Short mmCIF file of C-alpha atoms and ligand atoms in Angstrom, two decimals:
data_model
loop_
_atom_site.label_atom_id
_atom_site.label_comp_id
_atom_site.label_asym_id
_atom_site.label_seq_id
_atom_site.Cartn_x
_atom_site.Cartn_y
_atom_site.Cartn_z
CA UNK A 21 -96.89 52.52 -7.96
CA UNK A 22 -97.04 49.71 -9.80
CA UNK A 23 -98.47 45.87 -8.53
CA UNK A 24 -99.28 48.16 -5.41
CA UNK A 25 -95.07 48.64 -4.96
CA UNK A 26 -93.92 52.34 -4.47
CA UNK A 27 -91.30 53.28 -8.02
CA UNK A 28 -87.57 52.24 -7.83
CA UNK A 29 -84.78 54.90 -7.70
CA UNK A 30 -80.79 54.15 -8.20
CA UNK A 31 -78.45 54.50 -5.72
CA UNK A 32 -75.84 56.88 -7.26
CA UNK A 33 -74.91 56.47 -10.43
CA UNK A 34 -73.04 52.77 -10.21
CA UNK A 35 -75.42 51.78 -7.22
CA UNK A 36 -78.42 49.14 -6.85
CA UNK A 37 -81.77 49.59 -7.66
CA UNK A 38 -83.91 50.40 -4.44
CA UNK A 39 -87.38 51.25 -3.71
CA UNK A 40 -87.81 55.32 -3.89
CA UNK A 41 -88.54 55.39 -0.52
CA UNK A 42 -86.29 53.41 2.34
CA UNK A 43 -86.96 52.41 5.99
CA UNK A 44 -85.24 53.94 8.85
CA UNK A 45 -85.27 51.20 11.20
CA UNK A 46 -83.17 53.49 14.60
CA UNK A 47 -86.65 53.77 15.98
CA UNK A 48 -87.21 49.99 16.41
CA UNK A 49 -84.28 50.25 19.17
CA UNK A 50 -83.50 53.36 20.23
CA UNK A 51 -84.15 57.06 20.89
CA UNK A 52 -87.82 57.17 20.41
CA UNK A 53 -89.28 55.95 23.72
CA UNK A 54 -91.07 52.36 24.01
CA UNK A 55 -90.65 49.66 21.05
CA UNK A 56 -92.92 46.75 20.52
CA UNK A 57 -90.74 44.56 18.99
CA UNK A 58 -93.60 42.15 17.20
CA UNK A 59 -94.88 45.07 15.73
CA UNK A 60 -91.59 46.53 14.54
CA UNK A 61 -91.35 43.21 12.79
CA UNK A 62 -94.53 43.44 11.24
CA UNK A 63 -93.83 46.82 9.76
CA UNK A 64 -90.39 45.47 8.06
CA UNK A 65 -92.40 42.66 6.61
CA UNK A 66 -94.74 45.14 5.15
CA UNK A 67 -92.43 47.53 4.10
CA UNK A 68 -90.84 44.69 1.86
CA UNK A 69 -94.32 43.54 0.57
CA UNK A 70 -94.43 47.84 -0.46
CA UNK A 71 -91.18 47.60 -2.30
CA UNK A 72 -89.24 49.08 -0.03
CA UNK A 73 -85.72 47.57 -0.21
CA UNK A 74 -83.47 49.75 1.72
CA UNK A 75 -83.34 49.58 4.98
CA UNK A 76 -81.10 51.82 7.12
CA UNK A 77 -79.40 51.11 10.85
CA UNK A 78 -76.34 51.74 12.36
CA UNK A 79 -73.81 50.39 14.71
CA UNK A 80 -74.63 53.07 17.06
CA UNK A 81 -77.91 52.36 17.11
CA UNK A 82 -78.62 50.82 20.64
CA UNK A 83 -74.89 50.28 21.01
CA UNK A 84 -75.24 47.14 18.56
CA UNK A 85 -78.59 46.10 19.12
CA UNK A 86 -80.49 47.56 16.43
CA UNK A 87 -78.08 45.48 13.84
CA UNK A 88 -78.58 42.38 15.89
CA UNK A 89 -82.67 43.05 16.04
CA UNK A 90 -82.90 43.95 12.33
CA UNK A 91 -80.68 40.21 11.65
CA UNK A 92 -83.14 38.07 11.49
CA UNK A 93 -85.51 39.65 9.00
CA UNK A 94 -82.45 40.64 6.67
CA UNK A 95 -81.35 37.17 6.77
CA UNK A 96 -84.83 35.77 5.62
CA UNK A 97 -84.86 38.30 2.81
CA UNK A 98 -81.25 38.48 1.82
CA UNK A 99 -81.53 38.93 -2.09
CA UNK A 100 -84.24 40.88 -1.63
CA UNK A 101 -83.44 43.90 0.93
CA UNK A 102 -80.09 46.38 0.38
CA UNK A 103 -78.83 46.46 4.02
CA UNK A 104 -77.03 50.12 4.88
CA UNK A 105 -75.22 50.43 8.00
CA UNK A 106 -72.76 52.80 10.01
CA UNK A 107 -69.15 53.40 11.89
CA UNK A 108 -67.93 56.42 13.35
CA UNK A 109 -69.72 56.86 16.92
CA UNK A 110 -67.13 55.25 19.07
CA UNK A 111 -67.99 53.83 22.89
CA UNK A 112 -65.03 55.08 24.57
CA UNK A 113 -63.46 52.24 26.89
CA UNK A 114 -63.08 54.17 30.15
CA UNK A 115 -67.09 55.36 29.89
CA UNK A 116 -70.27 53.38 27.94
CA UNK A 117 -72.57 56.17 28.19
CA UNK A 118 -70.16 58.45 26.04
CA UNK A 119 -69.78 58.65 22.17
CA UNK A 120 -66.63 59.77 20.01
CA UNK A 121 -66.06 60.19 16.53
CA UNK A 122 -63.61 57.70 15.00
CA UNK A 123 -62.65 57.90 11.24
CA UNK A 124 -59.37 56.41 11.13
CA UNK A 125 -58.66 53.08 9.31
CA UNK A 126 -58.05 50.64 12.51
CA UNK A 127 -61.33 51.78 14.05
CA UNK A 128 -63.07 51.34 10.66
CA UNK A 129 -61.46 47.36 9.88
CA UNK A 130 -62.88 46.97 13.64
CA UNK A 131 -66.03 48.31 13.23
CA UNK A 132 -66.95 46.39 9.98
CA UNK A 133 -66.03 43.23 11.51
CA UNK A 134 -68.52 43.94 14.69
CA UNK A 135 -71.47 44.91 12.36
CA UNK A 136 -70.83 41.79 10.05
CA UNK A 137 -70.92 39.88 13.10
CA UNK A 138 -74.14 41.62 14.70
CA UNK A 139 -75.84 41.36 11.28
CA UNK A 140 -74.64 37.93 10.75
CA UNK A 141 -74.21 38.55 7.00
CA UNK A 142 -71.35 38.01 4.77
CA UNK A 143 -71.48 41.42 3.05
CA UNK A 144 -72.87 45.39 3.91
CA UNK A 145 -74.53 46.58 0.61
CA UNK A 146 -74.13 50.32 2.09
CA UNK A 147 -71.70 51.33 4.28
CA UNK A 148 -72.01 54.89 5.48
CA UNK A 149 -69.49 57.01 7.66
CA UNK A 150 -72.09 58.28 10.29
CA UNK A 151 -70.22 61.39 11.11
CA UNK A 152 -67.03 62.99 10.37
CA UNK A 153 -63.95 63.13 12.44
CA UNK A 154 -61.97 66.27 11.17
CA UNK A 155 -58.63 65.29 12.67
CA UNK A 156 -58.77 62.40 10.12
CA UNK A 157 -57.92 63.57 6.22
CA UNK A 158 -61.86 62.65 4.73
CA UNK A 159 -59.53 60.69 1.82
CA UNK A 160 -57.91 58.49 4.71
CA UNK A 161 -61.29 57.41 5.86
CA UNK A 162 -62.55 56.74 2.24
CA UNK A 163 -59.30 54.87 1.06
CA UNK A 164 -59.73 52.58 3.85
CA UNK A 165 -63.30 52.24 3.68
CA UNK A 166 -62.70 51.16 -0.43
CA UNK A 167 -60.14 48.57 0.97
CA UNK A 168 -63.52 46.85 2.50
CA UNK A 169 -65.46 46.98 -1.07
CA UNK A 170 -62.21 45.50 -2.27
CA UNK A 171 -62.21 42.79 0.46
CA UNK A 172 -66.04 42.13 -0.49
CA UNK A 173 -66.78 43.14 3.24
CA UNK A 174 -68.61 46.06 1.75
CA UNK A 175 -70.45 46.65 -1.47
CA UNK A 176 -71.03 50.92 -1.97
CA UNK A 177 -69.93 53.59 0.23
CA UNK A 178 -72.13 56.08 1.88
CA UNK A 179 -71.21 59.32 3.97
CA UNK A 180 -73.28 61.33 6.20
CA UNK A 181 -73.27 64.75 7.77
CA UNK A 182 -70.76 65.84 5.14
CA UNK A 183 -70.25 69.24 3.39
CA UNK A 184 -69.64 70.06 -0.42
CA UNK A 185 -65.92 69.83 -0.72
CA UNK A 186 -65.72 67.33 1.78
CA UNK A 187 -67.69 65.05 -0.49
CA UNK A 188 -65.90 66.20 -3.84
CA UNK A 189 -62.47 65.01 -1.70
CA UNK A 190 -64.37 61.32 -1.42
CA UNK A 191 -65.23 60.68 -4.40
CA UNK A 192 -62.10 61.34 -5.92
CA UNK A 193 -61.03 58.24 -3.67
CA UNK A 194 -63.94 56.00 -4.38
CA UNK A 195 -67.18 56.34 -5.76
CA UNK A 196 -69.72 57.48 -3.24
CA UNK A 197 -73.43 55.69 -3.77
CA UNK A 198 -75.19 57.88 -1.30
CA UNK A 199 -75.21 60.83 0.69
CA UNK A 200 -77.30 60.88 3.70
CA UNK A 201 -78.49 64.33 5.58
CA UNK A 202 -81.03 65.38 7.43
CA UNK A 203 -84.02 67.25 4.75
CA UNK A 204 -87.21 67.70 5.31
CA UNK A 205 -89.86 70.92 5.03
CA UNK A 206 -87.87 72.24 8.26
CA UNK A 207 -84.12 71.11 7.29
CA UNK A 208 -83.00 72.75 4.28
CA UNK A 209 -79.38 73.80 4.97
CA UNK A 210 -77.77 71.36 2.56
CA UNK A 211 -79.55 72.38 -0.47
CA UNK A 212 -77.21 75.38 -0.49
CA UNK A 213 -73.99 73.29 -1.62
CA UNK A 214 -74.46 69.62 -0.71
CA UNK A 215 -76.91 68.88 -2.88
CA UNK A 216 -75.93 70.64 -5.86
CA UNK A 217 -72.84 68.61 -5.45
CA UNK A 218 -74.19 65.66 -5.41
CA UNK A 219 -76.09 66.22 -8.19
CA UNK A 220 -72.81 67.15 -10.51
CA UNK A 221 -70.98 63.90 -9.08
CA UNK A 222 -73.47 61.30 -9.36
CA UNK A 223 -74.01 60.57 -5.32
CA UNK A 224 -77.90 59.94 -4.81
CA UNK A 225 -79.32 61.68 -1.34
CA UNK A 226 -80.86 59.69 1.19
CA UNK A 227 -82.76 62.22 3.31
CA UNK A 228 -82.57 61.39 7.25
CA UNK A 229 -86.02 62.69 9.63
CA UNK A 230 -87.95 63.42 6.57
CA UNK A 231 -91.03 63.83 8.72
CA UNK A 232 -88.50 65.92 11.34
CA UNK A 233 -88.89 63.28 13.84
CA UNK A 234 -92.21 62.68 13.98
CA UNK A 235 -93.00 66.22 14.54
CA UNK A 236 -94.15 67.20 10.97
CA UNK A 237 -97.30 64.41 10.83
CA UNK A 238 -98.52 66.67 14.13
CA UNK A 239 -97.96 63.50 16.26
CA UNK A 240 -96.16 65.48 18.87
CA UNK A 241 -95.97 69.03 19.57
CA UNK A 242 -93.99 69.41 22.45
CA UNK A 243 -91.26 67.12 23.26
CA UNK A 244 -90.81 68.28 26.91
CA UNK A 245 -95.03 67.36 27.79
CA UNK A 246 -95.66 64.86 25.54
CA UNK A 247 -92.55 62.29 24.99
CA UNK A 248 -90.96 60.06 27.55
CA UNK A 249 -87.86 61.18 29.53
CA UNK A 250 -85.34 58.78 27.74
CA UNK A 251 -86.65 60.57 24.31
CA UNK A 252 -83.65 62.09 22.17
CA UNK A 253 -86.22 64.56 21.07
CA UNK A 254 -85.99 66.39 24.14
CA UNK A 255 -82.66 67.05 23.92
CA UNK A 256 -82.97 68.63 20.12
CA UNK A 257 -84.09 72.66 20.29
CA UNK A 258 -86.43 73.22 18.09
CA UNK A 259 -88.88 70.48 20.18
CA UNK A 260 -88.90 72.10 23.33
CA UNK A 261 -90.32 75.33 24.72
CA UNK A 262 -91.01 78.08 23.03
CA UNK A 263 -89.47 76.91 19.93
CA UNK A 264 -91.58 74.12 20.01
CA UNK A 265 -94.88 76.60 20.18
CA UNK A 266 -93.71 78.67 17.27
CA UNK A 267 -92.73 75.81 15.56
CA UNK A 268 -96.24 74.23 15.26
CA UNK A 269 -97.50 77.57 13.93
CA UNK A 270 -95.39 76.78 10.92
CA UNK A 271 -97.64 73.42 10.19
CA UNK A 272 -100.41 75.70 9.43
CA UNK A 273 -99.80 75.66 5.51
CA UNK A 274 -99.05 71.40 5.85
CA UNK A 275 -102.22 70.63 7.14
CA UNK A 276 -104.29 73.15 4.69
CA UNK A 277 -102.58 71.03 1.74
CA UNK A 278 -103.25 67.54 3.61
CA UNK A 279 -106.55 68.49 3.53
CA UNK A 280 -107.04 69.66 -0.01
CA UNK A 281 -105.09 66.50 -0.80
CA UNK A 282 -107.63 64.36 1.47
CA UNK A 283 -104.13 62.58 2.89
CA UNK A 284 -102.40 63.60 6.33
CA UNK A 285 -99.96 66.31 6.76
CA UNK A 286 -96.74 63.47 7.16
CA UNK A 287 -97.81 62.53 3.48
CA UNK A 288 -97.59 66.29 2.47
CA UNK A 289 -93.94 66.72 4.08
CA UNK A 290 -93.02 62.79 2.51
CA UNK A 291 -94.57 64.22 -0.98
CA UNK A 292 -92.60 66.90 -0.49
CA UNK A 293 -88.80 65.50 -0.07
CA UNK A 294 -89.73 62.74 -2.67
CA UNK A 295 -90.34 65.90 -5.59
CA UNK A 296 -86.57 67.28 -4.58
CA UNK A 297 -85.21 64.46 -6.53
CA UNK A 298 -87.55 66.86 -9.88
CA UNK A 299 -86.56 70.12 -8.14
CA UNK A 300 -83.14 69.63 -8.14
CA UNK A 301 -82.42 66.44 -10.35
CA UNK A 302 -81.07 63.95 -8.62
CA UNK A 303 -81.98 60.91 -6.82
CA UNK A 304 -83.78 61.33 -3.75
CA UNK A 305 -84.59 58.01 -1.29
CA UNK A 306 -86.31 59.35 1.84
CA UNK A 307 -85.90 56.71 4.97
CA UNK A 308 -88.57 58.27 7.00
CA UNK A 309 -88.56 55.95 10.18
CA UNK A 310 -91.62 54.04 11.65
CA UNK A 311 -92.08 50.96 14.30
CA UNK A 312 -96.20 50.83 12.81
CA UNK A 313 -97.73 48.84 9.99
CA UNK A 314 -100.38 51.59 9.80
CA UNK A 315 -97.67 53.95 9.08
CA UNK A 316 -95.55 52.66 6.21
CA UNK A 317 -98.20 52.21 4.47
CA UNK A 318 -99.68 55.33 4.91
CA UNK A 319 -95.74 57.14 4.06
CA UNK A 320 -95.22 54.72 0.99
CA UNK A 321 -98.58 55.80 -0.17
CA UNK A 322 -96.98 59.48 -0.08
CA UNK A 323 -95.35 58.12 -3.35
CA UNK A 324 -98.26 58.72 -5.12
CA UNK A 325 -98.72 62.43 -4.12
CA UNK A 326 -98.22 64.98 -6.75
CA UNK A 327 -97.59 68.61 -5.55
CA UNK A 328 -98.37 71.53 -7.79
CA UNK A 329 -95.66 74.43 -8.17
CA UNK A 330 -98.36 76.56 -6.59
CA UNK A 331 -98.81 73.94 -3.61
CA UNK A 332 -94.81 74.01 -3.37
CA UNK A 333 -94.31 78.07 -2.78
CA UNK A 334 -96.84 77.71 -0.06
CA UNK A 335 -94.32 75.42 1.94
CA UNK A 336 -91.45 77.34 1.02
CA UNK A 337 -91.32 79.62 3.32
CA UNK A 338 -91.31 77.08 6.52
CA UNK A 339 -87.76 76.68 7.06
CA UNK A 340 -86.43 79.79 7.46
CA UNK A 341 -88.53 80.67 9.90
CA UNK A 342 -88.20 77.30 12.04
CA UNK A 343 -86.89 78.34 15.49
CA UNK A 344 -84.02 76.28 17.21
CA UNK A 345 -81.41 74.43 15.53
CA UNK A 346 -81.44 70.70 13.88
CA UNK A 347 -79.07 69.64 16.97
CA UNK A 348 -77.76 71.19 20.30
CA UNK A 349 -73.98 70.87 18.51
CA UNK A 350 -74.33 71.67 15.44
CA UNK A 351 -70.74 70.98 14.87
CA UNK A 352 -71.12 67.63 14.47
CA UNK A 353 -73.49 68.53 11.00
CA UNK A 354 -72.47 69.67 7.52
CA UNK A 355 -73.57 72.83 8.00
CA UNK A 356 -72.16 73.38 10.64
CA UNK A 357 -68.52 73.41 9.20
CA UNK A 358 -69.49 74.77 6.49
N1 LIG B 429 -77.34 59.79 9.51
C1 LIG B 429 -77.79 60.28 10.63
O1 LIG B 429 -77.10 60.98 11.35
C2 LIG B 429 -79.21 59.98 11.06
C3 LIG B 429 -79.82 60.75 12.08
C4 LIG B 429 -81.13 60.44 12.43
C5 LIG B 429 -81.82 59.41 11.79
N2 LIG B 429 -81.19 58.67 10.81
C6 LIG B 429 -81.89 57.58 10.10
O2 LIG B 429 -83.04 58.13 9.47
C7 LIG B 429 -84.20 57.41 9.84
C8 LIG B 429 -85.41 58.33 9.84
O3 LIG B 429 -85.22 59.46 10.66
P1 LIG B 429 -85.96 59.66 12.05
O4 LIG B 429 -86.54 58.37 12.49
O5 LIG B 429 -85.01 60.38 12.91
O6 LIG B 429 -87.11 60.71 11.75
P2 LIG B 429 -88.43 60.75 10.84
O7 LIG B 429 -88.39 59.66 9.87
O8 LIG B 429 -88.52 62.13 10.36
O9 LIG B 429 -89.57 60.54 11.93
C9 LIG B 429 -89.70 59.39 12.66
C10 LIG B 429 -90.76 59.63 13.73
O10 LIG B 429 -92.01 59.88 13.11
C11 LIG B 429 -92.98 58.95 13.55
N3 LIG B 429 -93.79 58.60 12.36
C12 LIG B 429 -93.41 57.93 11.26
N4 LIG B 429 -94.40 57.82 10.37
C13 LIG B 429 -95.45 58.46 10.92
C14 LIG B 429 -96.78 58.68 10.50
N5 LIG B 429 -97.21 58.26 9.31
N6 LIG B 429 -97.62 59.36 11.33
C15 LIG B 429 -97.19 59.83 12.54
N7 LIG B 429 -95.94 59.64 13.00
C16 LIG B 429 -95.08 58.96 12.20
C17 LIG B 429 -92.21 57.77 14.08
O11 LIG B 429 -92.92 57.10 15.11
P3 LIG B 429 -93.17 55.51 15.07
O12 LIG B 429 -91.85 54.86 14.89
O13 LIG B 429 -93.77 55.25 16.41
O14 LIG B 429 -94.09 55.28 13.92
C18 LIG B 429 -90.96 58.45 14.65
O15 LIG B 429 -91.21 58.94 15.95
C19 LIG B 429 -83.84 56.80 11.20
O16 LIG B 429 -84.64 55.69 11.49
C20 LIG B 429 -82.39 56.45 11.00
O17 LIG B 429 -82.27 55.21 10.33
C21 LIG B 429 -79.90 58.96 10.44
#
């Protein structure tokens, strides 16, 4: 850190320069029980004043309202913050509490317009497919996707959830800025493929649920007893039940390194994902999420944490033994096609 800021980090290899660490804002609107709006606010504010520049939504976050709540602080910082956004969960018409994949171009040209319009900007700086529809050919969705940098709707591209070869197919459309997937100390399926690929093309990863949820910082340990009924974590298997109780077993090793490190064990598992980008040498740009000025500082401070090659073989072993998959389908993810 310099001036107090956390280090900068590029996007991909023709992308902007962001903070090393990025703000997942889904949190401020949806899926993780109560918000406090004024305090959400406060924490974006913060973030910015940490050098954190990228800030992550989606359309489908709170059917639109995330976009339209994150609008007024992206507006007030325009040239500062690098705004990344999402298409691809559709609201079908005949039900609102349903979601289907859409990756074909007249759902994309519609989808851009909406988030524009939510956003109330004249340009996305990121714009990521959020998940992939395999009856669409992955370089349909790109090519129209690059007709919206072309129209100066968009600025870089950005895919999610996708495996190896489907990202090699993309960016011999377009050049792809960023990669997001879920990776964290329990999450390590796409280092097997995805990220080598990345690596060799140039795409820098932006890890989704660094902290896996919440649930590596020890703030919850069962999602059935201790989050609120509307609470997308109770829906995910390896938060619930018995996977949850052998799950927290497997913090044992996070907390003895927190300790030795006199920080808290959701600094270990941010310290962690930010040293991939060393491991495997490319750029990594964590967007852990948080609603609490307490808490970005405390997970840009993370930047700052070193860990030892010793300290890393002791959290090695985690995620193969983590019980419960990443999602209930996990057809939806990379690996799961893979
Ligand atoms: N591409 C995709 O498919 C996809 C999927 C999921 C998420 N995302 C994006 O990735 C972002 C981050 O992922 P995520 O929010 O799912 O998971 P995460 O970053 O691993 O964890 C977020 C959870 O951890 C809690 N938390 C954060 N900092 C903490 C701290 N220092 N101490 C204790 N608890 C802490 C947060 O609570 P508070 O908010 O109350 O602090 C929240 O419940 C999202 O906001 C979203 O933008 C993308």
């Amino acid at each position: 850190m310099t001036d107090g800021k956390i280090p900068a980090a590029r996007l991909g290899d023709d992308g902007p320069e962001v903070g090393v660490q990025g703000l997942g804002c889904m949190g401020m609107s949806f899926a993780y029980g109560p918000t406090d709006a004024g305090e959400s606010r406060a924490t974006l504010e913060r973030a910015l004043e940490l050098g954190v520049t990228l800030y992550d939504t989606a359309d489908a976050y709170g059917a639109g309202e995330n976009e339209k709540f994150l609008s007024p602080f992206f507006k007030a910082h325009r040239d500062e913050v690098v705004i990344a956004t999402k298409f691809a969960l559709a609201i079908p018409p005949d039900d609102p509490t349903r979601r289907i994949i859409r990756n074909d171009r007249p759902y994309i040209r519609q989808a851009v317009e909406a988030s524009l319009e939510r956003l109330d900007v004249d340009v996305i700086d990121l714009y990521y497919m959020h998940r992939r529809d395999v009856n669409v050919p992955i370089e349909d969705t790109v090519a129209a996707m690059a007709e919206l940098v072309r129209e100066g709707k968009v600025k870089h591209l950005g895919l999610s959830e996708v495996t190896a070869a489907e990202l090699r197919a993309a960016q011999a459309v377009h050049p792809i800025a960023a990669l997001q997937s879920e990776w964290s100390l329990f999450s390590r399926d796409i280092e097997a493929s995805v990220v080598p690929a990345a690596r060799e093309l140039g795409v820098a990863l932006v890890p989704y649920s660094p902290l896996g949820r919440g649930f590596l910082t020890g703030s919850f340990a069962n999602a059935d007893k201790d989050l609120t009924a509307d609470d997308f974590r109770r829906q995910q298997p390896r938060f619930t039940g018995e996977n949850a109780a052998a799950n927290v077993a497997l913090l044992e090793p996070v907390r003895t390194l927190a300790e030795a490190h006199g920080v808290s064990p959701g600094q270990i598992a941010l310290a962690w994902v930010q040293q991939q980008a060393s491991v495997h040498g490319l750029p990594v740009i964590p967007i852990p999420g948080t609603r609490k000025v307490s808490r970005i500082e405390e997970n840009t401070a993370a930047t700052r944490i070193e860990l030892t090659k010793e300290e890393l073989a002791l959290l090695e072993p985690i995620a193969a033994k983590v019980a419960g998959d990443r999602y209930a389908d996990m057809t939806f993810t990379s690996a799961g096609r893979e």
